[in-house]
mmCIF file of C-alpha atoms in Angstrom:
data_model
loop_
_atom_site.group_PDB
_atom_site.id
_atom_site.type_symbol
_atom_site.label_atom_id
_atom_site.label_comp_id
_atom_site.label_asym_id
_atom_site.label_seq_id
_atom_site.Cartn_x
_atom_site.Cartn_y
_atom_site.Cartn_z
ATOM 1 C CA MET A 1 0.000 0.000 0.000
ATOM 2 C CA LYS A 2 2.787 2.389 1.019
ATOM 3 C CA THR A 3 4.673 1.525 -2.152
ATOM 4 C CA ALA A 4 1.644 2.322 -4.296
ATOM 5 C CA VAL A 5 1.108 5.647 -2.518
ATOM 6 C CA GLY A 6 4.775 6.515 -2.846
ATOM 7 C CA THR A 7 4.744 5.665 -6.541
ATOM 8 C CA ALA A 8 1.655 7.827 -7.072
ATOM 9 C CA ILE A 9 3.290 10.761 -5.269
ATOM 10 C CA ASN A 10 6.478 10.387 -7.287
ATOM 11 C CA THR A 11 4.464 10.250 -10.501
ATOM 12 C CA SER A 12 2.487 13.341 -9.507
ATOM 13 C CA TRP A 13 5.684 15.287 -8.732
ATOM 14 C CA SER A 14 7.234 14.099 -11.971
ATOM 15 C CA LEU A 15 4.252 15.314 -14.001
ATOM 16 C CA ALA A 16 4.183 18.638 -12.129
ATOM 17 C CA PHE A 17 7.889 19.155 -12.782
ATOM 18 C CA SER A 18 7.423 18.237 -16.431
ATOM 19 C CA ASP A 19 4.606 20.782 -16.745
ATOM 20 C CA PHE A 20 6.737 23.414 -15.006
ATOM 21 C CA LYS A 21 9.505 22.845 -17.546
ATOM 22 C CA GLU A 22 6.951 23.102 -20.340
ATOM 23 C CA ILE A 23 5.261 26.278 -19.077
ATOM 24 C CA THR A 24 8.655 27.967 -18.627
ATOM 25 C CA LYS A 25 10.166 26.449 -21.812
ATOM 26 C CA ALA A 26 13.140 25.122 -19.871
ATOM 27 C CA ARG A 27 15.379 24.414 -22.872
ATOM 28 C CA LEU A 28 14.943 27.945 -24.201
ATOM 29 C CA ALA A 29 15.428 29.416 -20.729
ATOM 30 C CA VAL A 30 18.683 27.502 -20.240
ATOM 31 C CA SER A 31 20.017 28.748 -23.588
ATOM 32 C CA VAL A 32 19.174 32.318 -22.542
ATOM 33 C CA VAL A 33 20.959 31.813 -19.218
ATOM 34 C CA PHE A 34 23.982 30.529 -21.149
ATOM 35 C CA SER A 35 24.054 33.743 -23.223
ATOM 36 C CA SER A 36 23.801 35.867 -20.077
ATOM 37 C CA ILE A 37 26.665 34.049 -18.385
ATOM 38 C CA ALA A 38 28.795 34.414 -21.517
ATOM 39 C CA GLY A 39 28.128 38.155 -21.437
ATOM 40 C CA TYR A 40 29.053 38.215 -17.745
ATOM 41 C CA PHE A 41 32.435 36.568 -18.371
ATOM 42 C CA LEU A 42 33.128 39.082 -21.131
ATOM 43 C CA GLY A 43 32.380 42.058 -18.884
ATOM 44 C CA ALA A 44 33.781 40.916 -15.551
ATOM 45 C CA ASP A 45 37.257 41.859 -14.340
ATOM 46 C CA GLN A 46 36.878 39.440 -11.461
ATOM 47 C CA ILE A 47 34.542 36.454 -11.384
ATOM 48 C CA SER A 48 31.990 36.305 -8.574
ATOM 49 C CA TRP A 49 30.270 32.947 -8.404
ATOM 50 C CA LEU A 50 27.486 34.429 -6.287
ATOM 51 C CA SER A 51 26.823 36.916 -9.081
ATOM 52 C CA ILE A 52 26.767 34.097 -11.636
ATOM 53 C CA ILE A 53 24.268 32.145 -9.517
ATOM 54 C CA LEU A 54 22.036 35.213 -9.116
ATOM 55 C CA LEU A 55 22.277 35.956 -12.847
ATOM 56 C CA ALA A 56 21.459 32.364 -13.804
ATOM 57 C CA PHE A 57 18.571 32.097 -11.353
ATOM 58 C CA GLY A 58 17.181 35.535 -12.133
ATOM 59 C CA GLY A 59 17.595 35.005 -15.867
ATOM 60 C CA TYR A 60 15.744 31.688 -15.779
ATOM 61 C CA CYS A 61 12.951 33.250 -13.742
ATOM 62 C CA MET A 62 12.533 36.152 -16.167
ATOM 63 C CA VAL A 63 12.467 33.919 -19.263
ATOM 64 C CA GLY A 64 10.223 31.410 -17.515
ATOM 65 C CA ALA A 65 7.819 34.180 -16.494
ATOM 66 C CA SER A 66 7.687 35.549 -20.044
ATOM 67 C CA ASN A 67 6.888 32.112 -21.437
ATOM 68 C CA ALA A 68 4.255 31.431 -18.791
ATOM 69 C CA TYR A 69 2.501 34.751 -19.508
ATOM 70 C CA ASN A 70 2.728 33.965 -23.206
ATOM 71 C CA GLN A 71 1.051 30.586 -22.788
ATOM 72 C CA VAL A 72 -1.736 32.119 -20.711
ATOM 73 C CA ILE A 73 -2.406 34.731 -23.379
ATOM 74 C CA GLU A 74 -2.222 32.249 -26.258
ATOM 75 C CA LYS A 75 -3.955 29.308 -24.592
ATOM 76 C CA ASP A 76 -6.829 29.218 -27.104
ATOM 77 C CA LEU A 77 -4.496 29.556 -30.088
ATOM 78 C CA ASP A 78 -2.133 26.908 -28.701
ATOM 79 C CA ALA A 79 -5.036 24.450 -28.707
ATOM 80 C CA LEU A 80 -5.311 24.851 -32.497
ATOM 81 C CA MET A 81 -1.714 23.942 -33.332
ATOM 82 C CA LYS A 82 -0.215 20.471 -33.308
ATOM 83 C CA ARG A 83 3.107 21.568 -31.790
ATOM 84 C CA THR A 84 1.448 23.380 -28.855
ATOM 85 C CA MET A 85 -1.855 21.606 -28.182
ATOM 86 C CA ASN A 86 -0.234 19.379 -25.548
ATOM 87 C CA ARG A 87 1.064 22.295 -23.503
ATOM 88 C CA PRO A 88 -0.158 22.256 -19.870
ATOM 89 C CA ILE A 89 -2.963 24.822 -20.249
ATOM 90 C CA PRO A 90 -4.633 23.753 -23.540
ATOM 91 C CA ALA A 91 -4.221 20.099 -22.532
ATOM 92 C CA GLY A 92 -6.082 20.807 -19.272
ATOM 93 C CA ARG A 93 -3.256 19.754 -16.944
ATOM 94 C CA MET A 94 -2.785 23.272 -15.544
ATOM 95 C CA SER A 95 -5.313 26.012 -14.816
ATOM 96 C CA VAL A 96 -4.861 29.590 -15.999
ATOM 97 C CA ASN A 97 -4.791 30.757 -12.384
ATOM 98 C CA LYS A 98 -1.965 28.364 -11.535
ATOM 99 C CA ALA A 99 -0.001 29.406 -14.608
ATOM 100 C CA MET A 100 -0.466 33.079 -13.694
ATOM 101 C CA ALA A 101 0.673 32.358 -10.139
ATOM 102 C CA ILE A 102 3.828 30.742 -11.517
ATOM 103 C CA ALA A 103 4.431 33.667 -13.883
ATOM 104 C CA ILE A 104 3.979 36.319 -11.176
ATOM 105 C CA THR A 105 6.152 34.408 -8.691
ATOM 106 C CA LEU A 106 8.923 33.993 -11.253
ATOM 107 C CA THR A 107 8.702 37.692 -12.169
ATOM 108 C CA LEU A 108 9.163 38.763 -8.552
ATOM 109 C CA LEU A 109 11.961 36.284 -7.909
ATOM 110 C CA GLY A 110 13.695 37.275 -11.121
ATOM 111 C CA VAL A 111 13.524 41.027 -10.535
ATOM 112 C CA VAL A 112 14.740 40.687 -6.937
ATOM 113 C CA SER A 113 17.620 38.390 -7.913
ATOM 114 C CA LEU A 114 18.781 40.671 -10.714
ATOM 115 C CA TYR A 115 18.346 43.764 -8.515
ATOM 116 C CA TYR A 116 20.819 42.264 -6.040
ATOM 117 C CA LEU A 117 23.344 42.402 -8.890
ATOM 118 C CA ASN A 118 22.488 45.996 -9.768
ATOM 119 C CA PRO A 119 19.369 48.044 -10.644
ATOM 120 C CA LYS A 120 20.239 48.311 -14.352
ATOM 121 C CA THR A 121 20.230 44.525 -14.733
ATOM 122 C CA ALA A 122 16.820 44.280 -13.054
ATOM 123 C CA MET A 123 15.507 47.095 -15.262
ATOM 124 C CA PHE A 124 16.572 45.391 -18.492
ATOM 125 C CA GLY A 125 15.140 42.091 -17.260
ATOM 126 C CA ALA A 126 11.798 43.759 -16.504
ATOM 127 C CA ILE A 127 11.817 45.485 -19.904
ATOM 128 C CA SER A 128 12.318 42.127 -21.631
ATOM 129 C CA ILE A 129 9.251 40.657 -19.898
ATOM 130 C CA PHE A 130 7.132 43.692 -20.763
ATOM 131 C CA LEU A 131 8.130 43.731 -24.441
ATOM 132 C CA TYR A 132 7.715 39.982 -24.842
ATOM 133 C CA THR A 133 4.313 39.681 -23.227
ATOM 134 C CA SER A 134 2.693 43.068 -23.853
ATOM 135 C CA VAL A 135 3.998 43.937 -27.319
ATOM 136 C CA TYR A 136 5.462 40.921 -29.119
ATOM 137 C CA THR A 137 2.831 38.359 -28.122
ATOM 138 C CA PRO A 138 -0.244 40.397 -29.199
ATOM 139 C CA LEU A 139 1.456 41.389 -32.469
ATOM 140 C CA LYS A 140 2.117 37.797 -33.560
ATOM 141 C CA THR A 141 -1.391 37.481 -34.985
ATOM 142 C CA LYS A 142 -1.411 41.018 -36.415
ATOM 143 C CA THR A 143 1.750 41.557 -38.414
ATOM 144 C CA PRO A 144 5.065 39.907 -39.398
ATOM 145 C CA LEU A 145 6.733 42.908 -37.730
ATOM 146 C CA ALA A 146 6.167 41.010 -34.483
ATOM 147 C CA VAL A 147 9.469 39.224 -35.144
ATOM 148 C CA PHE A 148 11.242 42.610 -35.278
ATOM 149 C CA VAL A 149 9.672 43.631 -31.966
ATOM 150 C CA GLY A 150 10.412 40.243 -30.413
ATOM 151 C CA ALA A 151 14.062 40.555 -31.406
ATOM 152 C CA PHE A 152 14.507 43.316 -28.801
ATOM 153 C CA PRO A 153 13.753 41.242 -25.678
ATOM 154 C CA GLY A 154 15.429 38.283 -27.352
ATOM 155 C CA ALA A 155 18.664 40.258 -27.765
ATOM 156 C CA ILE A 156 18.835 41.410 -24.144
ATOM 157 C CA PRO A 157 20.359 38.275 -22.489
ATOM 158 C CA PHE A 158 23.867 38.516 -24.046
ATOM 159 C CA MET A 159 24.217 42.173 -23.070
ATOM 160 C CA LEU A 160 22.482 41.568 -19.721
ATOM 161 C CA GLY A 161 25.458 39.565 -18.499
ATOM 162 C CA TRP A 162 27.824 42.442 -19.281
ATOM 163 C CA VAL A 163 25.576 44.915 -17.461
ATOM 164 C CA ALA A 164 25.361 42.512 -14.508
ATOM 165 C CA ALA A 165 29.164 42.414 -14.319
ATOM 166 C CA THR A 166 29.840 46.127 -14.835
ATOM 167 C CA ASN A 167 26.659 48.000 -13.822
ATOM 168 C CA ASP A 168 27.159 49.988 -17.010
ATOM 169 C CA PHE A 169 25.581 50.190 -20.461
ATOM 170 C CA GLY A 170 27.764 51.455 -23.287
ATOM 171 C CA ILE A 171 29.248 50.462 -26.626
ATOM 172 C CA GLU A 172 30.301 47.018 -25.357
ATOM 173 C CA PRO A 173 26.914 45.645 -24.250
ATOM 174 C CA GLY A 174 25.365 47.540 -27.154
ATOM 175 C CA THR A 175 27.519 45.508 -29.546
ATOM 176 C CA LEU A 176 26.571 42.242 -27.843
ATOM 177 C CA PHE A 177 22.931 43.290 -28.115
ATOM 178 C CA MET A 178 23.255 43.965 -31.854
ATOM 179 C CA ILE A 179 24.913 40.611 -32.551
ATOM 180 C CA GLN A 180 22.070 38.668 -30.955
ATOM 181 C CA PHE A 181 19.465 41.070 -32.362
ATOM 182 C CA PHE A 182 20.392 40.392 -35.990
ATOM 183 C CA TRP A 183 20.974 36.681 -35.311
ATOM 184 C CA GLN A 184 17.349 36.216 -34.332
ATOM 185 C CA PHE A 185 15.937 37.019 -37.782
ATOM 186 C CA PRO A 186 17.495 34.096 -39.691
ATOM 187 C CA HIS A 187 16.913 31.863 -36.676
ATOM 188 C CA PHE A 188 13.223 32.608 -36.171
ATOM 189 C CA TRP A 189 12.395 32.933 -39.849
ATOM 190 C CA ALA A 190 13.945 29.509 -40.463
ATOM 191 C CA LEU A 191 11.797 28.176 -37.624
ATOM 192 C CA GLY A 192 8.775 30.042 -38.982
ATOM 193 C CA TRP A 193 9.416 28.536 -42.426
ATOM 194 C CA MET A 194 9.444 25.017 -40.982
ATOM 195 C CA LEU A 195 6.288 25.534 -38.919
ATOM 196 C CA ASP A 196 4.413 27.870 -41.253
ATOM 197 C CA ASP A 197 1.459 25.524 -41.793
ATOM 198 C CA ASP A 198 1.007 25.034 -38.059
ATOM 199 C CA TYR A 199 1.452 28.734 -37.323
ATOM 200 C CA ARG A 200 -1.287 29.555 -39.826
ATOM 201 C CA LYS A 201 -3.723 27.403 -37.854
ATOM 202 C CA GLY A 202 -3.157 29.688 -34.872
ATOM 203 C CA GLY A 203 -3.304 32.821 -36.999
ATOM 204 C CA PHE A 204 0.351 33.707 -36.455
ATOM 205 C CA LYS A 205 2.170 35.835 -39.028
ATOM 206 C CA MET A 206 5.834 34.927 -38.623
ATOM 207 C CA LEU A 207 7.412 35.212 -42.089
ATOM 208 C CA PRO A 208 8.331 38.708 -43.349
ATOM 209 C CA THR A 209 6.383 38.389 -46.611
ATOM 210 C CA GLY A 210 3.787 36.015 -45.195
ATOM 211 C CA LYS A 211 5.001 33.351 -47.616
ATOM 212 C CA LYS A 212 7.733 30.756 -47.966
ATOM 213 C CA ASP A 213 9.124 32.524 -51.007
ATOM 214 C CA GLY A 214 12.307 33.960 -52.440
ATOM 215 C CA ALA A 215 11.747 37.368 -50.837
ATOM 216 C CA THR A 216 11.641 35.818 -47.373
ATOM 217 C CA ALA A 217 14.741 33.752 -48.115
ATOM 218 C CA LEU A 218 16.539 36.858 -49.404
ATOM 219 C CA GLN A 219 15.792 38.755 -46.208
ATOM 220 C CA ILE A 220 17.179 35.832 -44.234
ATOM 221 C CA ILE A 221 20.411 36.135 -46.230
ATOM 222 C CA MET A 222 20.639 39.896 -45.657
ATOM 223 C CA TYR A 223 20.141 39.667 -41.899
ATOM 224 C CA THR A 224 22.674 36.828 -41.693
ATOM 225 C CA ILE A 225 25.215 39.060 -43.418
ATOM 226 C CA TRP A 226 24.536 41.892 -40.960
ATOM 227 C CA MET A 227 24.913 39.461 -38.059
ATOM 228 C CA LEU A 228 28.220 38.253 -39.478
ATOM 229 C CA VAL A 229 29.582 41.783 -39.951
ATOM 230 C CA ILE A 230 28.683 42.916 -36.438
ATOM 231 C CA SER A 231 30.071 39.708 -34.906
ATOM 232 C CA VAL A 232 33.606 40.570 -36.074
ATOM 233 C CA ILE A 233 33.516 44.349 -35.494
ATOM 234 C CA PRO A 234 35.316 44.083 -32.099
ATOM 235 C CA VAL A 235 38.491 42.980 -33.927
ATOM 236 C CA PHE A 236 38.878 46.543 -35.244
ATOM 237 C CA GLY A 237 39.200 48.029 -31.758
ATOM 238 C CA ILE A 238 36.200 50.340 -32.003
ATOM 239 C CA THR A 239 33.986 48.700 -29.368
ATOM 240 C CA GLY A 240 35.658 49.879 -26.187
ATOM 241 C CA THR A 241 36.897 47.152 -23.896
ATOM 242 C CA LEU A 242 35.047 44.483 -25.867
ATOM 243 C CA GLN A 243 37.834 43.106 -28.030
ATOM 244 C CA LEU A 244 38.458 40.176 -30.337
ATOM 245 C CA SER A 245 41.807 38.858 -31.545
ATOM 246 C CA ILE A 246 42.447 38.306 -35.253
ATOM 247 C CA PRO A 247 42.462 34.464 -34.954
ATOM 248 C CA ALA A 248 39.169 34.552 -32.999
ATOM 249 C CA ALA A 249 37.621 36.957 -35.503
ATOM 250 C CA ILE A 250 38.620 34.657 -38.373
ATOM 251 C CA LEU A 251 37.059 31.697 -36.568
ATOM 252 C CA VAL A 252 33.824 33.620 -35.896
ATOM 253 C CA PHE A 253 33.766 34.789 -39.519
ATOM 254 C CA LEU A 254 34.176 31.230 -40.840
ATOM 255 C CA MET A 255 31.377 29.975 -38.584
ATOM 256 C CA GLY A 256 29.193 32.785 -39.857
ATOM 257 C CA LEU A 257 30.007 31.841 -43.444
ATOM 258 C CA VAL A 258 28.755 28.317 -42.744
ATOM 259 C CA MET A 259 25.467 29.730 -41.488
ATOM 260 C CA LEU A 260 25.309 32.033 -44.519
ATOM 261 C CA LEU A 261 25.826 29.014 -46.780
ATOM 262 C CA PHE A 262 22.762 27.366 -45.245
ATOM 263 C CA ALA A 263 20.828 30.610 -45.805
ATOM 264 C CA PHE A 264 21.786 30.569 -49.503
ATOM 265 C CA ARG A 265 20.780 26.917 -49.688
ATOM 266 C CA LEU A 266 17.341 27.800 -48.350
ATOM 267 C CA TYR A 267 17.072 30.513 -51.010
ATOM 268 C CA GLU A 268 17.970 27.932 -53.643
ATOM 269 C CA LYS A 269 15.766 25.029 -52.515
ATOM 270 C CA ARG A 270 13.023 26.770 -50.510
ATOM 271 C CA ASP A 271 12.027 23.650 -48.609
ATOM 272 C CA ASN A 272 11.504 22.722 -44.972
ATOM 273 C CA ALA A 273 14.590 20.510 -44.866
ATOM 274 C CA SER A 274 16.823 23.452 -45.779
ATOM 275 C CA ALA A 275 15.045 25.663 -43.245
ATOM 276 C CA ARG A 276 15.647 23.068 -40.534
ATOM 277 C CA LYS A 277 19.354 22.901 -41.371
ATOM 278 C CA LEU A 278 19.598 26.691 -41.185
ATOM 279 C CA MET A 279 17.795 26.752 -37.850
ATOM 280 C CA LEU A 280 20.184 24.153 -36.398
ATOM 281 C CA ALA A 281 23.164 26.003 -37.876
ATOM 282 C CA SER A 282 21.973 29.224 -36.226
ATOM 283 C CA VAL A 283 21.751 27.542 -32.811
ATOM 284 C CA SER A 284 25.260 26.156 -33.259
ATOM 285 C CA TYR A 285 26.564 29.540 -34.383
ATOM 286 C CA ILE A 286 25.274 31.599 -31.471
ATOM 287 C CA THR A 287 26.575 29.075 -28.934
ATOM 288 C CA LEU A 288 30.001 28.601 -30.513
ATOM 289 C CA MET A 289 30.412 32.321 -31.198
ATOM 290 C CA GLN A 290 29.842 33.130 -27.529
ATOM 291 C CA LEU A 291 32.281 30.415 -26.476
ATOM 292 C CA VAL A 292 34.911 31.807 -28.864
ATOM 293 C CA TYR A 293 34.433 35.320 -27.479
ATOM 294 C CA VAL A 294 34.854 34.114 -23.884
ATOM 295 C CA ALA A 295 37.785 31.798 -24.668
ATOM 296 C CA ASP A 296 39.514 34.570 -26.628
ATOM 297 C CA LYS A 297 39.275 36.937 -23.670
ATOM 298 C CA MET A 298 40.661 34.307 -21.292
ATOM 299 C CA ILE A 299 43.565 33.519 -23.628
ATOM 300 C CA ARG A 300 44.422 37.200 -24.045
ATOM 301 C CA ILE A 301 44.403 37.680 -20.252
ATOM 302 C CA TRP A 302 46.589 34.594 -19.759
ATOM 303 C CA ILE A 303 49.071 35.706 -22.410
#
């Protein structure tokens, strides 16, 4: 009897934890935390592990809150799409009130954690939640420009780490912001291309022309080029204390060329398989680029 009760409790906790990961989009939140920590290492003169813990915890809370608010707002639309119909709210496993309680709790925890680092970090975190939930989310069914608006909160994490380390916003975090800002267009448009049929069921307008056509693919190429250019700008010594060595810049440039190649392939073939390859290439690029930036700084300090 005790074994059965214990098994039931464990199963209940497991399902609750699974739904929590789903409502906060844990994989996305972890990737955002990774970007923030990379930005912190780039900005910090001395590493504080307490600051890293606060940044990671606060960052996860802010992203998790944004996603929870988003799923509350879009609960009826999520029920129409295959990729989202099994989310906790449309599937009936979580009430709207519970989801809102999670979102509000995470917002408060996130703001407080980031405020302990410095007020600017908390401010940018709060701005990202506001833009994501109050501007980007409602616009998704109105206009393709929603992706442009959504790129602002999406670009904050990389620069947020620098601000957390320095309590300052200048050319350095601005450059990190611009790199991730332009990166998001090829990334999300590739994703939008893959899921266009499903998005249409929910009424979402994610592609810039509204179609999987050459004009959309061309815009993907152009934004990838801008991303690539900005990613290597620090090598020229015009971005303050944010610097990049020539070998690191060459490596970043070559990685960007690979992503650009996948963008050209999408323009040529215009199929979902090519869009998927570009999306995966974009995820690899942003992660490896940030690692190169951090490793390059550490090597320069060591030398």
